[in-house]
Amino acid sequence: MFVSQLINGSPSSVALQIRKAVTDMNDSRIRSLIDWLEQQSDKLTYRIMYNEILLSNWSKFQKHNLINFGDGTPIKQRYRREFARDGVFLILGTEDGIEVYFSLQTETLEILEQDPEFKKLIVK
Protein backbone atom coordinates (compact mmCIF):
# COMPACT_ATOMS: atom_id res chain seq x y z
CA MET A 1 0.00 0.00 0.00
CA PHE A 2 1.30 3.44 -0.90
CA VAL A 3 1.36 6.32 1.60
CA SER A 4 -1.06 8.24 -0.64
CA GLN A 5 -3.56 5.38 -0.29
CA LEU A 6 -3.25 5.53 3.48
CA ILE A 7 -3.76 9.28 3.50
CA ASN A 8 -6.55 9.44 0.93
CA GLY A 9 -8.19 6.05 1.46
CA SER A 10 -11.33 5.39 3.44
CA PRO A 11 -10.79 4.31 7.05
CA SER A 12 -12.22 0.87 6.26
CA SER A 13 -9.79 0.29 3.36
CA VAL A 14 -6.87 1.40 5.53
CA ALA A 15 -8.07 -0.92 8.34
CA LEU A 16 -8.28 -3.78 5.85
CA GLN A 17 -4.71 -3.17 4.68
CA ILE A 18 -3.47 -3.06 8.28
CA ARG A 19 -5.31 -6.30 9.04
CA LYS A 20 -3.72 -7.92 5.97
CA ALA A 21 -0.23 -6.73 6.97
CA VAL A 22 -0.67 -8.09 10.50
CA THR A 23 -1.99 -11.41 9.22
CA ASP A 24 0.88 -11.77 6.75
CA MET A 25 3.55 -10.99 9.36
CA ASN A 26 5.72 -13.98 10.19
CA ASP A 27 9.25 -14.82 11.27
CA SER A 28 10.57 -14.77 7.71
CA ARG A 29 9.17 -11.29 6.97
CA ILE A 30 10.52 -9.86 10.21
CA ARG A 31 13.98 -11.33 9.55
CA SER A 32 13.85 -9.97 6.01
CA LEU A 33 13.02 -6.49 7.30
CA ILE A 34 15.84 -6.63 9.86
CA ASP A 35 18.29 -7.78 7.16
CA TRP A 36 17.16 -4.97 4.87
CA LEU A 37 17.53 -2.35 7.62
CA GLU A 38 21.02 -3.62 8.46
CA GLN A 39 22.09 -3.10 4.83
CA GLN A 40 21.03 0.56 4.75
CA SER A 41 23.90 3.02 4.87
CA ASP A 42 21.94 5.73 6.73
CA LYS A 43 19.87 3.97 9.37
CA LEU A 44 18.68 7.29 10.82
CA THR A 45 16.51 7.67 7.72
CA TYR A 46 14.34 4.84 9.05
CA ARG A 47 13.97 5.88 12.67
CA ILE A 48 10.48 6.25 14.06
CA MET A 49 9.08 9.74 13.79
CA TYR A 50 5.93 11.00 15.48
CA ASN A 51 4.09 11.83 12.25
CA GLU A 52 4.07 8.24 11.05
CA ILE A 53 2.09 5.11 11.79
CA LEU A 54 3.68 2.61 14.14
CA LEU A 55 2.04 -0.79 14.50
CA SER A 56 3.33 -3.34 16.98
CA ASN A 57 1.71 -6.77 17.09
CA TRP A 58 2.28 -8.73 20.28
CA SER A 59 -0.85 -10.85 19.91
CA LYS A 60 1.10 -14.10 19.55
CA PHE A 61 3.47 -13.29 22.41
CA GLN A 62 2.50 -15.76 25.10
CA LYS A 63 1.80 -14.47 28.58
CA HIS A 64 4.26 -16.93 30.12
CA ASN A 65 7.04 -15.31 28.05
CA LEU A 66 6.61 -11.99 29.85
CA ILE A 67 9.43 -10.84 32.08
CA ASN A 68 9.11 -11.63 35.77
CA PHE A 69 10.19 -8.55 37.72
CA GLY A 70 10.17 -10.44 41.02
CA ASP A 71 6.44 -10.40 41.73
CA GLY A 72 5.52 -13.30 39.45
CA THR A 73 4.35 -13.34 35.85
CA PRO A 74 2.49 -10.15 34.88
CA ILE A 75 -1.26 -10.60 34.51
CA LYS A 76 -1.72 -7.78 32.00
CA GLN A 77 0.28 -6.06 29.27
CA ARG A 78 -0.03 -2.33 28.70
CA TYR A 79 2.03 0.41 27.16
CA ARG A 80 3.07 3.51 29.03
CA ARG A 81 1.54 6.93 28.43
CA GLU A 82 4.87 8.12 27.03
CA PHE A 83 4.16 5.93 23.99
CA ALA A 84 0.75 7.53 23.41
CA ARG A 85 1.70 9.41 20.27
CA ASP A 86 -0.51 10.02 17.25
CA GLY A 87 -0.50 6.99 14.97
CA VAL A 88 0.72 4.35 17.44
CA PHE A 89 -1.15 1.01 17.38
CA LEU A 90 -0.43 -1.87 19.75
CA ILE A 91 -2.02 -5.32 19.42
CA LEU A 92 -1.91 -7.55 22.49
CA GLY A 93 -3.13 -11.11 22.92
CA THR A 94 -5.72 -11.96 25.57
CA GLU A 95 -7.18 -15.21 26.89
CA ASP A 96 -9.96 -15.13 24.30
CA GLY A 97 -8.77 -12.86 21.48
CA ILE A 98 -6.86 -9.61 21.09
CA GLU A 99 -6.94 -6.09 22.45
CA VAL A 100 -5.96 -3.19 20.19
CA TYR A 101 -4.71 0.02 21.77
CA PHE A 102 -4.16 3.06 19.60
CA SER A 103 -3.39 6.74 19.91
CA LEU A 104 -4.93 9.18 17.48
CA GLN A 105 -5.64 12.87 17.34
CA THR A 106 -9.19 13.63 18.50
CA GLU A 107 -10.33 14.69 15.02
CA THR A 108 -9.02 11.48 13.46
CA LEU A 109 -10.64 9.30 16.13
CA GLU A 110 -14.00 11.05 15.65
CA ILE A 111 -13.88 10.25 11.92
CA LEU A 112 -12.88 6.65 12.60
CA GLU A 113 -15.71 6.22 15.12
CA GLN A 114 -18.21 6.99 12.34
CA ASP A 115 -16.87 4.27 10.03
CA PRO A 116 -19.26 1.26 9.90
CA GLU A 117 -16.43 -1.29 9.44
CA PHE A 118 -14.60 0.08 12.47
CA LYS A 119 -17.78 0.03 14.57
CA LYS A 120 -18.13 -3.72 13.93
CA LEU A 121 -14.77 -4.31 15.63
CA ILE A 122 -15.58 -2.45 18.85
CA VAL A 123 -16.45 -4.61 21.85
CA LYS A 124 -17.60 -2.79 24.98
Coordinates of N, CA and C in Angstrom, one line a residue, residues 1-63:
M1 N 0.8 -1.2 0.0 CA 0.0 0.0 0.0 C 0.9 1.2 0.0
F2 N 0.6 2.2 -0.8 CA 1.3 3.4 -0.9 C 0.8 4.4 0.2
V3 N 1.7 5.3 0.6 CA 1.4 6.3 1.6 C 0.1 7.1 1.1
S4 N 0.1 7.5 -0.1 CA -1.1 8.2 -0.6 C -2.4 7.5 -0.4
Q5 N -2.3 6.2 -0.5 CA -3.6 5.4 -0.3 C -3.9 5.4 1.2
L6 N -2.9 5.4 2.1 CA -3.2 5.5 3.5 C -3.9 6.9 3.8
I7 N -3.3 7.9 3.2 CA -3.8 9.3 3.5 C -5.1 9.5 2.9
N8 N -5.3 9.1 1.7 CA -6.6 9.4 0.9 C -7.6 8.3 1.0
G9 N -7.3 7.2 1.4 CA -8.2 6.1 1.5 C -9.2 6.2 2.6
S10 N -10.3 5.4 2.4 CA -11.3 5.4 3.4 C -10.8 4.7 4.7
P11 N -11.3 5.0 5.8 CA -10.8 4.3 7.1 C -10.9 2.8 7.0
S12 N -12.0 2.3 6.3 CA -12.2 0.9 6.3 C -11.2 0.2 5.3
S13 N -10.8 0.9 4.2 CA -9.8 0.3 3.4 C -8.4 0.3 4.0
V14 N -8.1 1.3 4.8 CA -6.9 1.4 5.5 C -6.9 0.3 6.6
A15 N -8.0 0.1 7.3 CA -8.1 -0.9 8.3 C -7.9 -2.3 7.7
L16 N -8.4 -2.5 6.5 CA -8.3 -3.8 5.8 C -6.8 -4.0 5.5
Q17 N -6.1 -3.0 5.0 CA -4.7 -3.2 4.7 C -3.9 -3.5 5.9
I18 N -4.2 -2.8 7.0 CA -3.5 -3.1 8.3 C -3.7 -4.5 8.7
R19 N -5.0 -4.9 8.7 CA -5.3 -6.3 9.0 C -4.5 -7.3 8.2
K20 N -4.4 -7.0 6.9 CA -3.7 -7.9 6.0 C -2.2 -8.0 6.3
A21 N -1.7 -6.8 6.6 CA -0.2 -6.7 7.0 C 0.0 -7.5 8.3
V22 N -0.8 -7.4 9.2 CA -0.7 -8.1 10.5 C -0.8 -9.6 10.3
T23 N -1.8 -10.0 9.5 CA -2.0 -11.4 9.2 C -0.8 -12.0 8.5
D24 N -0.2 -11.3 7.6 CA 0.9 -11.8 6.8 C 2.2 -11.7 7.5
M25 N 2.3 -11.1 8.7 CA 3.5 -11.0 9.4 C 4.0 -12.3 9.9
N26 N 5.2 -12.7 9.7 CA 5.7 -14.0 10.2 C 7.2 -13.8 10.4
D27 N 7.8 -14.9 10.9 CA 9.3 -14.8 11.3 C 10.1 -14.4 10.1
S28 N 9.8 -15.0 8.9 CA 10.6 -14.8 7.7 C 10.5 -13.3 7.3
R29 N 9.3 -12.7 7.4 CA 9.2 -11.3 7.0 C 9.9 -10.4 7.9
I30 N 9.8 -10.7 9.2 CA 10.5 -9.9 10.2 C 12.0 -10.0 10.0
R31 N 12.5 -11.2 9.8 CA 14.0 -11.3 9.6 C 14.4 -10.6 8.3
S32 N 13.6 -10.7 7.3 CA 13.9 -10.0 6.0 C 13.9 -8.5 6.2
L33 N 13.0 -7.9 7.0 CA 13.0 -6.5 7.3 C 14.3 -6.1 8.1
I34 N 14.6 -6.9 9.1 CA 15.8 -6.6 9.9 C 17.1 -6.7 9.0
D35 N 17.2 -7.7 8.1 CA 18.3 -7.8 7.2 C 18.4 -6.6 6.3
W36 N 17.2 -6.1 5.8 CA 17.2 -5.0 4.9 C 17.6 -3.7 5.6
L37 N 17.1 -3.5 6.8 CA 17.5 -2.4 7.6 C 19.0 -2.4 7.9
E38 N 19.6 -3.5 8.2 CA 21.0 -3.6 8.5 C 21.9 -3.2 7.3
Q39 N 21.3 -3.4 6.1 CA 22.1 -3.1 4.8 C 22.0 -1.6 4.5
Q40 N 21.2 -0.9 5.1 CA 21.0 0.6 4.7 C 22.2 1.4 5.3
S41 N 22.7 2.2 4.5 CA 23.9 3.0 4.9 C 23.5 4.1 5.9
D42 N 22.4 4.7 5.8 CA 21.9 5.7 6.7 C 20.7 5.2 7.5
K43 N 21.0 4.6 8.6 CA 19.9 4.0 9.4 C 19.0 5.0 10.0
L44 N 19.5 6.2 10.2 CA 18.7 7.3 10.8 C 17.5 7.7 9.9
T45 N 17.6 7.4 8.6 CA 16.5 7.7 7.7 C 15.3 6.9 8.1
Y46 N 15.5 5.7 8.8 CA 14.3 4.8 9.1 C 13.9 4.8 10.5
R47 N 14.4 5.8 11.3 CA 14.0 5.9 12.7 C 12.5 6.3 12.8
I48 N 11.9 6.0 13.9 CA 10.5 6.2 14.1 C 10.3 7.7 14.4
M49 N 9.4 8.3 13.6 CA 9.1 9.7 13.8 C 7.7 9.8 14.4
Y50 N 7.2 10.9 14.9 CA 5.9 11.0 15.5 C 4.8 11.4 14.5
N51 N 5.1 11.6 13.2 CA 4.1 11.8 12.3 C 3.9 10.6 11.3
E52 N 4.2 9.5 11.8 CA 4.1 8.2 11.0 C 3.2 7.3 11.8
I53 N 2.9 6.2 11.2 CA 2.1 5.1 11.8 C 3.1 4.1 12.3
L54 N 2.9 3.7 13.5 CA 3.7 2.6 14.1 C 2.7 1.5 14.6
L55 N 2.9 0.3 14.1 CA 2.0 -0.8 14.5 C 2.9 -1.9 15.1
S56 N 2.6 -2.3 16.3 CA 3.3 -3.3 17.0 C 2.4 -4.4 17.4
N57 N 2.6 -5.6 16.9 CA 1.7 -6.8 17.1 C 2.3 -7.8 18.1
W58 N 1.8 -7.8 19.3 CA 2.3 -8.7 20.3 C 1.2 -9.8 20.5
S59 N 0.3 -10.0 19.7 CA -0.9 -10.9 19.9 C -0.5 -12.3 20.0
K60 N 0.7 -12.7 19.5 CA 1.1 -14.1 19.6 C 2.2 -14.3 20.6
F61 N 2.5 -13.2 21.3 CA 3.5 -13.3 22.4 C 2.8 -13.9 23.6
Q62 N 3.2 -15.0 24.0 CA 2.5 -15.8 25.1 C 2.8 -15.1 26.4
K63 N 1.7 -15.1 27.3 CA 1.8 -14.5 28.6 C 2.9 -15.0 29.4

